[in-house]
């Protein structure tokens, strides 16, 4: 039983880490600010989300699970809005 | 080599780096950043000493950790006061350094 | 299992190190800021992984960082607007 | 009743709580009543300080108090020995004088028909004054190295805005420079404190005294802390922040800064060397400290001679006078014996007290002069004695004390140090003491001699001078004089309640 | 158990590299961003040192309000003034400084390595009377029982620093509001962000203060989060600060220190000492003080970032 859960953890966390790597590569290699922003949001949202999913089987109480999900939700909200703000700034400075 | 020692070395080097920045940088904002590096280094030394003092099922010496919390808040207040002074100085003179007064800026 | 989480944390740390390059290189202010955002998320991931390996309080630290991660970006964007009369897209020489 | 209160530690608590209450009430009532509230607090603070002196005098022992009932090493101890009590009394008197002296601009309403509820000055100055008293009392009482760090930061955060009160570009720059020096100084002090904890597991001064062992680590720790504190005390060559800061502040604030604030970090150096590591410092380390002091006497003296403005002259004189304080360290090595509490420390502390009264009086006198004649150019002060006799008298008495002319307090301090230098065979410090006196005589007579001249046209008064404020200045100068006339009691007070020798205390 | 060692070593390398960048960067803005990230890494470091209370403080203060403070400052200061770039250091002096700093670091490393094998600690001493304080988090017991004086005075320090910031106002601006220097923006992504984050932040602050007596957390962390939310609200035009002469503002500011002080003075009567809590009410008193301190501290921290009161047309 716990073996299966552990497998899930390994699977999801590994995928999450992969997205972090991908996002970082994008951040480093993409040519301009806006495409880099795109790479970044992917990593933020997916990478962290997968890690949260992977860690869910390991929590001890429903509260802790809720907290994990809340972290994810907050990062989603924050990154979506702040990327939009930064994108606006980039556009303004380019125009 | 254990974890407290690693962080102890890190803290020592932070203090040296920060001190260098404080002396070498002209711009006050950069001096303040460097000061905060020194502060972080000192606080990390607290952490190292607190961690080494782990006993009785605690992760570290709670007295030291309590002191660090106080220290961090005080250091923030200091930075905020310095930043406010700097911004006022910049508004008055357009200068962001502490180099000697420009000629003709004598006190009334 | 804890070892696996450590490995994952170390890998995320490596990606943090790589995205630091973007903070260092820029070239635009926005690039640095975005890279800082990514670093924030990576830091949160590391803390969650630490929480998964038994450090329960790490979740609260992650939550704090998640709450405040937007503040830096907001301060950056808004404070830049004041000086937008003279847009300086600071470029490295 | 009074003796029962003064011998238990309750008064120590009140000396901290009263000024904090003053701050909170000033915050609440605002500029309209801040002056009244804080002046009342300052009067009460004088009473508390004299109560503490009475307690120590009658019992001959230090007064201690364990906050919250928690004893060290877990809790924090307050401890008033003779040194603390003497400095607290000086603080109480100088701060009260500064409060009484504060000009009309610091009162409410600042001008007739002003619609505002309060003005900036009518709130800020009093709040900062209150905070200075709280901070100084904590410096003198706390026995815990971390609480003392908090106290140092309180001192700095009260002092820095005082420098910048006028808001001119020069004072802002001076304040910022002062703040940066102060921050670096206190962080290096804190660095030493935490390392001491790492070795000995306590921050309590008397517990540490029983634990410390000489060794390279301890010397390095001591060096960090001493350099940090020296930067805050503006000890030569870390003095560059002081003259513009002290000269640029409003006179009431300059008086506090020069008389009290710089003494806080000096007092901690004393605590560190005499109380935390008693008997351990090596002669060579203390010679270095003494050399910096001597450098300060020379450098400050020569620069004071060159100043064109009165307030800057007084500020440079502060650097020189602070130098004397540090001569106490090499001189504390008696006749071949180890480093110990003794006449050298008494001389140093006497200098701290006498300088506090004299310098406060002098800065305030300079303030009155500048207000009365509209400038403080030394070259144009000729004949001032005829138009501002009381102010000039006060200035003159204070100057005599700074020079070290009998029978002033400054004379007693320098005499004690000279005697120790002679008996301990360290004649080179005596040379600096004497040359420093001549330098002080030189720069002071640059002001006094023309002021007393009869054959020049005196400067015209552009504003009337308040008799009351002149009286406050004169009283401060007379206190510096009285310290010399009645020097026996204070000298004895300074030796009371000093910690027993190191080997007695066990953790 | 080598995984954590490798991780910590990597973290330390990152921290040091970032610190070097903060010191060496050519422009101020990258240095500031570097410093913000530095704060994040340091709060992870605190977790490695098993100090979750400190990690929370560093995350809330270092990651939140300090970042906002410094970014706003670097924007206001703009590009470095030319005077700074003109200064050329004598090479000899530069070398001397480098040697001095290396000596400081090396000396410190030597001291750290010579720390006693068996570290002296107050952990057991602090645990022993923990029960009588009524709280379960020993760090909270340190801050609000054993060393309550430090905490009381620390709030005074913050208040004093805040008045110091206020004192920089021009005389004519005294009765005005503290302002960042840029106009708030209603609606848009910022408004959405603020309206989503602020309620969560306030709830999290309450949780932080409440949980602090038994678990990592407490008033400083809660207050810093609350302050950050306040700043966010201010920027988004949701919240506003009254003028510094406002009576209600003053009440909130002194609420925490006053409750602390009064509780401390009542200790004379109820437990025989200043700042002593009678064992049966100890937890209640500590929670009361924490609850009272939180809004005061949050306001002080927020106002420290906001800067001196200024006339609104001076934006």
Tab-separated table of C-alpha atoms in Angstrom, chain E residues 138-305:
chain	number	residue	atom	x	y	z
E	138	UNK	CA	10.157	27.308	23.988
E	139	UNK	CA	11.085	30.202	21.671
E	140	UNK	CA	7.875	31.966	22.653
E	141	UNK	CA	8.694	31.316	26.301
E	142	UNK	CA	12.077	32.948	25.748
E	143	UNK	CA	10.558	35.965	24.028
E	144	UNK	CA	7.635	36.535	26.346
E	145	UNK	CA	8.658	35.110	29.686
E	146	UNK	CA	12.352	34.556	30.326
E	147	UNK	CA	13.541	37.501	28.294
E	148	UNK	CA	10.359	39.528	28.047
E	149	UNK	CA	12.320	42.741	28.657
E	150	UNK	CA	14.135	42.348	25.343
E	151	UNK	CA	10.861	41.933	23.521
E	152	UNK	CA	9.257	44.901	25.252
E	153	UNK	CA	12.228	47.098	24.443
E	154	UNK	CA	12.380	45.781	20.931
E	155	UNK	CA	8.887	47.049	20.243
E	156	UNK	CA	10.106	50.373	21.628
E	157	UNK	CA	13.047	50.210	19.216
E	158	UNK	CA	10.713	49.699	16.271
E	159	UNK	CA	8.441	52.507	17.446
E	160	UNK	CA	11.454	54.775	17.863
E	161	UNK	CA	12.768	53.943	14.404
E	162	UNK	CA	9.335	54.721	12.998
E	163	UNK	CA	9.272	58.128	14.694
E	164	UNK	CA	12.784	58.607	13.352
E	165	UNK	CA	11.419	58.060	9.845
E	166	UNK	CA	8.547	60.439	10.522
E	167	UNK	CA	10.937	63.053	11.831
E	168	UNK	CA	12.387	63.357	8.348
E	169	UNK	CA	9.213	65.011	7.104
E	170	UNK	CA	9.320	68.662	6.197
E	171	UNK	CA	7.769	70.867	8.872
E	172	UNK	CA	4.944	71.837	6.547
E	173	UNK	CA	4.199	68.187	5.772
E	174	UNK	CA	3.920	67.027	9.339
E	175	UNK	CA	0.169	66.558	9.537
E	176	UNK	CA	0.128	64.675	6.235
E	177	UNK	CA	-0.053	61.001	5.370
E	178	UNK	CA	2.959	58.818	4.852
E	179	UNK	CA	3.062	57.967	1.158
E	180	UNK	CA	5.217	55.807	-1.023
E	181	UNK	CA	5.465	58.425	-3.660
E	182	UNK	CA	3.342	56.803	-6.310
E	183	UNK	CA	-0.369	56.797	-6.821
E	184	UNK	CA	-2.414	53.756	-5.939
E	185	UNK	CA	-3.970	51.804	-8.758
E	186	UNK	CA	-7.472	50.440	-8.453
E	187	UNK	CA	-8.698	47.361	-10.280
E	188	UNK	CA	-6.644	45.520	-12.877
E	189	UNK	CA	-4.371	42.613	-12.064
E	190	UNK	CA	-3.100	44.440	-9.024
E	191	UNK	CA	-6.560	44.919	-7.566
E	192	UNK	CA	-7.384	41.275	-8.194
E	193	UNK	CA	-4.141	40.158	-6.617
E	194	UNK	CA	-4.672	42.304	-3.561
E	195	UNK	CA	-8.282	41.278	-3.097
E	196	UNK	CA	-7.295	37.607	-3.290
E	197	UNK	CA	-4.150	37.737	-1.197
E	198	UNK	CA	-5.117	40.111	1.574
E	199	UNK	CA	-7.898	37.992	3.130
E	200	UNK	CA	-5.645	34.933	3.051
E	201	UNK	CA	-2.814	36.967	4.507
E	202	UNK	CA	-4.921	38.287	7.356
E	203	UNK	CA	-6.137	34.800	8.155
E	204	UNK	CA	-2.613	33.479	8.016
E	205	UNK	CA	-1.491	36.228	10.364
E	206	UNK	CA	-4.175	35.242	12.861
E	207	UNK	CA	-3.107	31.617	12.545
E	208	UNK	CA	0.542	32.572	12.997
E	209	UNK	CA	-0.114	34.518	16.187
E	210	UNK	CA	-2.453	31.882	17.546
E	211	UNK	CA	-0.211	28.936	16.810
E	212	UNK	CA	2.862	30.804	18.076
E	213	UNK	CA	2.389	29.891	21.702
E	214	UNK	CA	2.667	26.173	20.993
E	215	UNK	CA	4.265	25.850	17.559
E	216	UNK	CA	6.696	27.865	15.481
E	217	UNK	CA	5.245	31.283	14.789
E	218	UNK	CA	4.274	34.338	16.779
E	219	UNK	CA	3.612	38.024	16.725
E	220	UNK	CA	6.662	39.188	14.779
E	221	UNK	CA	5.979	36.814	11.942
E	222	UNK	CA	2.270	37.582	11.985
E	223	UNK	CA	2.881	41.309	12.166
E	224	UNK	CA	5.345	41.252	9.294
E	225	UNK	CA	2.846	39.374	7.126
E	226	UNK	CA	0.113	41.785	8.097
E	227	UNK	CA	2.391	44.713	7.300
E	228	UNK	CA	3.153	43.235	3.893
E	229	UNK	CA	-0.571	42.856	3.227
E	230	UNK	CA	-1.071	46.445	4.285
E	231	UNK	CA	1.557	47.611	1.825
E	232	UNK	CA	-0.039	45.550	-0.904
E	233	UNK	CA	-3.410	47.054	-0.097
E	234	UNK	CA	-1.923	50.523	-0.076
E	235	UNK	CA	-0.404	50.066	-3.507
E	236	UNK	CA	-3.646	48.617	-4.833
E	237	UNK	CA	-5.657	51.481	-3.360
E	238	UNK	CA	-7.672	49.193	-1.076
E	239	UNK	CA	-6.305	50.360	2.262
E	240	UNK	CA	-5.044	53.785	3.251
E	241	UNK	CA	-2.953	55.271	6.009
E	242	UNK	CA	-4.236	58.225	7.981
E	243	UNK	CA	-2.075	61.251	8.718
E	244	UNK	CA	0.545	60.672	11.385
E	245	UNK	CA	-1.278	63.044	13.724
E	246	UNK	CA	-4.397	60.886	13.615
E	247	UNK	CA	-5.451	59.949	17.141
E	248	UNK	CA	-6.704	56.491	16.236
E	249	UNK	CA	-3.440	55.685	14.498
E	250	UNK	CA	-1.569	56.687	17.625
E	251	UNK	CA	-3.793	54.482	19.754
E	252	UNK	CA	-3.128	51.445	17.609
E	253	UNK	CA	0.602	52.175	17.702
E	254	UNK	CA	0.824	52.271	21.465
E	255	UNK	CA	-1.732	49.538	22.114
E	256	UNK	CA	0.745	46.666	22.089
E	257	UNK	CA	3.557	48.282	24.101
E	258	UNK	CA	1.015	49.636	26.597
E	259	UNK	CA	-0.653	46.286	27.176
E	260	UNK	CA	2.785	44.716	27.546
E	261	UNK	CA	3.897	47.366	30.014
E	262	UNK	CA	0.700	47.254	32.057
E	263	UNK	CA	0.816	43.463	32.204
E	264	UNK	CA	4.432	43.745	33.285
E	265	UNK	CA	3.613	46.223	36.032
E	266	UNK	CA	0.727	44.049	37.216
E	267	UNK	CA	3.335	41.339	37.595
E	268	UNK	CA	4.582	43.262	40.649
E	269	UNK	CA	1.303	42.582	42.390
E	270	UNK	CA	0.379	39.205	40.980
E	271	UNK	CA	3.712	37.428	40.798
E	272	UNK	CA	6.129	39.573	42.764
E	273	UNK	CA	8.231	40.778	39.844
E	274	UNK	CA	8.047	43.156	36.931
E	275	UNK	CA	7.284	41.151	33.772
E	276	UNK	CA	6.351	38.041	35.759
E	277	UNK	CA	3.168	36.183	34.965
E	278	UNK	CA	1.334	34.179	37.631
E	279	UNK	CA	1.581	30.514	36.497
E	280	UNK	CA	-2.161	29.927	36.350
E	281	UNK	CA	-2.745	32.881	34.004
E	282	UNK	CA	0.588	32.788	32.260
E	283	UNK	CA	-0.622	31.515	28.917
E	284	UNK	CA	-3.564	33.902	28.903
E	285	UNK	CA	-1.303	36.872	29.592
E	286	UNK	CA	1.183	35.817	26.926
E	287	UNK	CA	-1.545	35.353	24.331
E	288	UNK	CA	-3.074	38.689	25.293
E	289	UNK	CA	0.254	40.463	24.855
E	290	UNK	CA	0.879	38.759	21.524
E	291	UNK	CA	-2.563	39.656	20.259
E	292	UNK	CA	-2.163	43.267	21.362
E	293	UNK	CA	1.328	43.567	19.928
E	294	UNK	CA	0.434	42.227	16.502
E	295	UNK	CA	-1.546	45.190	15.132
E	296	UNK	CA	0.857	47.692	16.695
E	297	UNK	CA	3.923	45.986	15.277
E	298	UNK	CA	2.293	45.477	11.886
E	299	UNK	CA	1.469	49.168	11.702
E	300	UNK	CA	4.972	50.169	12.781
E	301	UNK	CA	6.614	47.864	10.231
E	302	UNK	CA	4.322	49.039	7.471
E	303	UNK	CA	4.888	52.705	8.304
E	304	UNK	CA	8.640	52.117	8.377
E	305	UNK	CA	8.369	51.062	4.748
